[in-house]
Amino acid sequence: RIGESLRTGFRVTSTGRRGPVYLGIPRDILSKKAQASLSSPEKYRTGGRVRGDSRDISKAAELLAAAQRPVVLADDAVYWDNAQGLLLKLSELLGMPVVGTENNKGIIPEDHMLAMGVASIHGSPPAIHALQNCDVILALGCNFGQFTTAGFGYKVISEKAKIIQVDPDPCSLGKIYPMAAGIEGNIDRVIKDLLEDEKARKAGHRPFKDSSWVKETANK
């Protein structure tokens, strides 16, 4: 069954919440040979991108447009979907500080005014301030793990904030914290649609360099 196991591993690692996969093989068969059928990738997995439901996009865009103190909490799904540039455009458009999860320092350039470092048990002061004092959190591929949230409570994440959660894995949506809006889809496709929606509104956009919220957070 080595061929079947390899196909499953490659399918899991390249779809949904992408990342490393461990395939355990008993040591007593590692040196043995077997007849295995190794199909080409296109025969057992797709490379398509999942686009968020338009109603969910509109609801999230409305929450972001009305927010006075929005913040982004970004996980490594942003990297997997090559969405760093799109994230920066949306954050600049809406004046949103950007916080990475514990292993994602540099999710946007660290010398950018909107970069606040990482959130974790030992997170940076600007990151913690942003998440504790925001009114809307745009969580991108974030599963709100134990280290990011300092134990799943409200030491890092504000209990009063409205959470917009975007994730390619529907099982992650609303798993730890209740959502004000949830979007199932790839991060790059969702951010593109949010950008189009926000630009069409033509109102409520805050030049990030003049934002008192951004300045307040950056100076913590």
C-alpha positions as a Markdown table, in Angstrom:
| # | Residue | x | y | z |
|---|---|---|---|---|
| 1 | Arg | 0.0 | 0.0 | 0.0 |
| 2 | Ile | 3.0 | 2.3 | -0.3 |
| 3 | Gly | 1.7 | 4.0 | -3.4 |
| 4 | Glu | -1.7 | 4.6 | -1.8 |
| 5 | Ser | 0.0 | 6.1 | 1.3 |
| 6 | Leu | 2.2 | 8.4 | -0.8 |
| 7 | Arg | -0.8 | 9.7 | -2.8 |
| 8 | Thr | -2.7 | 10.4 | 0.4 |
| 9 | Gly | 0.3 | 12.2 | 1.9 |
| 10 | Phe | 0.8 | 14.4 | -1.2 |
| 11 | Arg | -3.0 | 15.1 | -1.3 |
| 12 | Val | -3.1 | 16.2 | 2.3 |
| 13 | Thr | 0.0 | 18.3 | 2.1 |
| 14 | Ser | -1.1 | 20.3 | -0.9 |
| 15 | Thr | -4.8 | 20.9 | -0.3 |
| 16 | Gly | -6.9 | 22.6 | 2.4 |
| 17 | Arg | -4.7 | 23.7 | 5.4 |
| 18 | Arg | -1.4 | 22.9 | 3.6 |
| 19 | Gly | 1.8 | 22.0 | 5.4 |
| 20 | Pro | 4.2 | 19.1 | 6.2 |
| 21 | Val | 2.9 | 15.5 | 6.4 |
| 22 | Tyr | 4.5 | 12.7 | 8.3 |
| 23 | Leu | 4.4 | 9.2 | 6.7 |
| 24 | Gly | 5.4 | 6.5 | 9.2 |
| 25 | Ile | 6.9 | 3.3 | 7.7 |
| 26 | Pro | 7.8 | 0.3 | 9.9 |
| 27 | Arg | 11.6 | -0.1 | 10.0 |
| 28 | Asp | 11.4 | -3.8 | 9.2 |
| 29 | Ile | 10.1 | -3.1 | 5.7 |
| 30 | Leu | 12.2 | 0.0 | 4.9 |
| 31 | Ser | 14.8 | -2.1 | 3.0 |
| 32 | Lys | 12.2 | -4.2 | 1.1 |
| 33 | Lys | 10.9 | -3.8 | -2.4 |
| 34 | Ala | 7.3 | -3.7 | -3.6 |
| 35 | Gln | 5.3 | -3.2 | -6.8 |
| 36 | Ala | 3.6 | 0.2 | -6.5 |
| 37 | Ser | 1.6 | 2.3 | -8.9 |
| 38 | Leu | 2.6 | 6.0 | -8.7 |
| 39 | Ser | 0.0 | 8.0 | -10.5 |
| 40 | Ser | 0.8 | 11.5 | -11.9 |
| 41 | Pro | -0.5 | 14.3 | -9.6 |
| 42 | Glu | -3.4 | 15.5 | -11.9 |
| 43 | Lys | -4.9 | 12.0 | -11.6 |
| 44 | Tyr | -5.6 | 12.1 | -7.9 |
| 45 | Arg | -5.5 | 15.7 | -6.7 |
| 46 | Thr | -6.5 | 19.1 | -8.0 |
| 47 | Gly | -4.6 | 22.4 | -7.9 |
| 48 | Gly | -7.6 | 24.7 | -7.9 |
| 49 | Arg | -8.1 | 27.6 | -5.7 |
| 50 | Val | -11.2 | 27.9 | -3.5 |
| 51 | Arg | -13.1 | 31.2 | -3.7 |
| 52 | Gly | -15.1 | 32.5 | -0.7 |
| 53 | Asp | -18.9 | 32.8 | -0.9 |
| 54 | Ser | -19.8 | 36.2 | -2.2 |
| 55 | Arg | -22.3 | 36.7 | 0.7 |
| 56 | Asp | -19.6 | 36.0 | 3.3 |
| 57 | Ile | -17.2 | 38.3 | 1.5 |
| 58 | Ser | -19.7 | 41.2 | 1.6 |
| 59 | Lys | -20.4 | 40.6 | 5.2 |
| 60 | Ala | -16.7 | 40.7 | 6.1 |
| 61 | Ala | -16.1 | 43.7 | 3.9 |
| 62 | Glu | -18.9 | 45.6 | 5.7 |
| 63 | Leu | -17.4 | 44.8 | 9.1 |
| 64 | Leu | -14.0 | 46.0 | 8.0 |
| 65 | Ala | -15.3 | 49.2 | 6.4 |
| 66 | Ala | -17.1 | 50.1 | 9.7 |
| 67 | Ala | -14.2 | 49.2 | 11.9 |
| 68 | Gln | -12.3 | 52.0 | 13.7 |
| 69 | Arg | -9.5 | 49.8 | 15.1 |
| 70 | Pro | -9.1 | 46.8 | 12.8 |
| 71 | Val | -6.1 | 44.4 | 12.9 |
| 72 | Val | -4.9 | 41.4 | 10.9 |
| 73 | Leu | -3.8 | 38.2 | 12.6 |
| 74 | Ala | -2.0 | 36.2 | 9.9 |
| 75 | Asp | -0.8 | 32.6 | 10.0 |
| 76 | Asp | 1.4 | 30.6 | 7.5 |
| 77 | Ala | -1.6 | 30.0 | 5.2 |
| 78 | Val | -0.7 | 33.5 | 3.8 |
| 79 | Tyr | 2.7 | 32.2 | 2.7 |
| 80 | Trp | 1.3 | 28.9 | 1.3 |
| 81 | Asp | -1.1 | 31.0 | -0.9 |
| 82 | Asn | 1.5 | 33.6 | -1.9 |
| 83 | Ala | -0.7 | 36.3 | -0.5 |
| 84 | Gln | 1.8 | 38.5 | 1.3 |
| 85 | Gly | 1.5 | 41.3 | -1.4 |
| 86 | Leu | -2.3 | 41.2 | -1.4 |
| 87 | Leu | -2.3 | 41.3 | 2.4 |
| 88 | Leu | -0.1 | 44.4 | 2.4 |
| 89 | Lys | -2.4 | 46.2 | -0.1 |
| 90 | Leu | -5.6 | 45.5 | 1.9 |
| 91 | Ser | -3.9 | 46.5 | 5.2 |
| 92 | Glu | -2.6 | 49.8 | 3.7 |
| 93 | Leu | -6.1 | 50.5 | 2.2 |
| 94 | Leu | -7.9 | 50.1 | 5.5 |
| 95 | Gly | -5.1 | 51.2 | 7.9 |
| 96 | Met | -4.9 | 47.8 | 9.6 |
| 97 | Pro | -1.9 | 46.8 | 11.8 |
| 98 | Val | -0.6 | 43.4 | 10.8 |
| 99 | Val | 0.3 | 40.8 | 13.5 |
| 100 | Gly | 1.8 | 37.4 | 12.7 |
| 101 | Thr | 1.2 | 34.2 | 14.7 |
| 102 | Glu | 4.1 | 32.8 | 16.8 |
| 103 | Asn | 6.0 | 31.3 | 13.9 |
| 104 | Asn | 5.3 | 34.0 | 11.3 |
| 105 | Lys | 7.4 | 37.0 | 12.0 |
| 106 | Gly | 7.9 | 39.0 | 8.8 |
| 107 | Ile | 4.6 | 38.1 | 7.2 |
| 108 | Ile | 4.9 | 41.6 | 5.8 |
| 109 | Pro | 8.3 | 43.5 | 5.8 |
| 110 | Glu | 9.3 | 44.2 | 9.4 |
| 111 | Asp | 10.3 | 47.7 | 8.6 |
| 112 | His | 6.8 | 48.6 | 7.4 |
| 113 | Met | 4.8 | 50.9 | 9.6 |
| 114 | Leu | 2.0 | 48.3 | 9.8 |
| 115 | Ala | 4.2 | 45.5 | 10.9 |
| 116 | Met | 3.6 | 44.9 | 14.7 |
| 117 | Gly | 5.5 | 41.6 | 15.2 |
| 118 | Val | 4.0 | 38.4 | 16.5 |
| 119 | Ala | 1.3 | 37.4 | 19.0 |
| 120 | Ser | 2.2 | 34.7 | 21.4 |
| 121 | Ile | 2.8 | 34.0 | 25.1 |
| 122 | His | 5.9 | 36.2 | 24.7 |
| 123 | Gly | 4.5 | 38.4 | 21.9 |
| 124 | Ser | 5.7 | 41.9 | 21.1 |
| 125 | Pro | 4.0 | 44.8 | 22.9 |
| 126 | Pro | 2.6 | 46.4 | 19.7 |
| 127 | Ala | 1.1 | 43.0 | 18.7 |
| 128 | Ile | -0.6 | 42.4 | 22.0 |
| 129 | His | -1.8 | 46.0 | 22.2 |
| 130 | Ala | -3.4 | 45.7 | 18.7 |
| 131 | Leu | -5.2 | 42.5 | 19.5 |
| 132 | Gln | -6.4 | 43.7 | 23.0 |
| 133 | Asn | -7.6 | 47.1 | 21.8 |
| 134 | Cys | -9.0 | 46.4 | 18.3 |
| 135 | Asp | -12.7 | 46.2 | 17.4 |
| 136 | Val | -12.3 | 43.8 | 14.4 |
| 137 | Ile | -9.8 | 41.0 | 13.9 |
| 138 | Leu | -9.3 | 39.7 | 10.4 |
| 139 | Ala | -7.8 | 36.2 | 11.1 |
| 140 | Leu | -6.2 | 34.8 | 8.0 |
| 141 | Gly | -5.6 | 31.0 | 8.2 |
| 142 | Cys | -5.2 | 31.3 | 11.9 |
| 143 | Asn | -6.3 | 28.4 | 14.1 |
| 144 | Phe | -5.9 | 30.4 | 17.3 |
| 145 | Gly | -3.5 | 27.9 | 18.8 |
| 146 | Gln | -2.3 | 27.7 | 22.4 |
| 147 | Phe | 0.9 | 29.7 | 22.0 |
| 148 | Thr | -0.7 | 32.4 | 19.8 |
| 149 | Thr | -3.5 | 33.0 | 22.3 |
| 150 | Ala | -1.5 | 32.3 | 25.5 |
| 151 | Gly | -3.8 | 29.4 | 26.5 |
| 152 | Phe | -7.0 | 29.9 | 24.4 |
| 153 | Gly | -8.4 | 32.7 | 26.7 |
| 154 | Tyr | -8.5 | 36.4 | 26.4 |
| 155 | Lys | -5.0 | 37.4 | 27.5 |
| 156 | Val | -4.1 | 38.1 | 23.8 |
| 157 | Ile | -7.4 | 38.1 | 21.9 |
| 158 | Ser | -9.9 | 40.7 | 22.9 |
| 159 | Glu | -13.1 | 39.3 | 24.2 |
| 160 | Lys | -15.0 | 42.3 | 22.7 |
| 161 | Ala | -13.5 | 42.1 | 19.2 |
| 162 | Lys | -15.5 | 40.9 | 16.2 |
| 163 | Ile | -13.6 | 38.1 | 14.5 |
| 164 | Ile | -13.6 | 37.6 | 10.7 |
| 165 | Gln | -12.1 | 34.2 | 10.2 |
| 166 | Val | -10.8 | 33.1 | 6.8 |
| 167 | Asp | -9.5 | 29.5 | 6.3 |
| 168 | Pro | -9.3 | 26.9 | 3.6 |
| 169 | Asp | -10.3 | 24.3 | 6.2 |
| 170 | Pro | -14.0 | 24.7 | 7.2 |
| 171 | Cys | -13.4 | 22.7 | 10.3 |
| 172 | Ser | -11.2 | 25.5 | 11.7 |
| 173 | Leu | -13.9 | 28.2 | 11.4 |
| 174 | Gly | -15.3 | 29.1 | 14.8 |
| 175 | Lys | -13.4 | 26.2 | 16.4 |
| 176 | Ile | -11.9 | 28.3 | 19.3 |
| 177 | Tyr | -13.6 | 31.7 | 19.2 |
| 178 | Pro | -17.0 | 32.7 | 18.0 |
| 179 | Met | -17.0 | 34.5 | 14.6 |
| 180 | Ala | -18.8 | 37.6 | 13.4 |
| 181 | Ala | -18.1 | 36.4 | 9.9 |
| 182 | Gly | -16.5 | 33.2 | 8.5 |
| 183 | Ile | -15.1 | 32.6 | 5.0 |
| 184 | Glu | -14.1 | 29.2 | 3.7 |
| 185 | Gly | -11.5 | 29.7 | 0.9 |
| 186 | Asn | -7.9 | 30.2 | -0.1 |
| 187 | Ile | -6.3 | 33.3 | 1.4 |
| 188 | Asp | -5.2 | 34.9 | -1.9 |
| 189 | Arg | -8.7 | 34.5 | -3.5 |
| 190 | Val | -10.5 | 35.9 | -0.4 |
| 191 | Ile | -8.2 | 38.9 | -0.1 |
| 192 | Lys | -8.6 | 39.7 | -3.8 |
| 193 | Asp | -12.4 | 39.7 | -3.4 |
| 194 | Leu | -12.2 | 41.8 | -0.2 |
| 195 | Leu | -10.0 | 44.3 | -2.0 |
| 196 | Glu | -12.5 | 44.6 | -4.8 |
| 197 | Asp | -15.4 | 45.0 | -2.4 |
| 198 | Glu | -13.6 | 47.6 | -0.3 |
| 199 | Lys | -12.5 | 49.7 | -3.3 |
| 200 | Ala | -16.0 | 49.7 | -4.7 |
| 201 | Arg | -17.3 | 51.2 | -1.4 |
| 202 | Lys | -15.0 | 54.2 | -1.8 |
| 203 | Ala | -15.7 | 55.2 | 1.8 |
| 204 | Gly | -14.1 | 54.8 | 5.1 |
| 205 | His | -10.6 | 54.2 | 3.8 |
| 206 | Arg | -8.0 | 55.4 | 6.2 |
| 207 | Pro | -4.5 | 56.5 | 4.9 |
| 208 | Phe | -2.4 | 54.3 | 7.2 |
| 209 | Lys | 0.4 | 56.8 | 7.6 |
| 210 | Asp | -2.1 | 59.3 | 9.1 |
| 211 | Ser | -4.1 | 56.8 | 11.2 |
| 212 | Ser | -4.1 | 57.5 | 14.9 |
| 213 | Trp | -4.8 | 53.8 | 15.6 |
| 214 | Val | -1.7 | 52.7 | 13.7 |
| 215 | Lys | 0.5 | 55.3 | 15.4 |
| 216 | Glu | -0.9 | 54.4 | 18.8 |
| 217 | Thr | -0.2 | 50.7 | 18.2 |
| 218 | Ala | 3.3 | 51.1 | 16.6 |
| 219 | Asn | 4.5 | 53.3 | 19.6 |
| 220 | Lys | 3.7 | 50.6 | 22.2 |
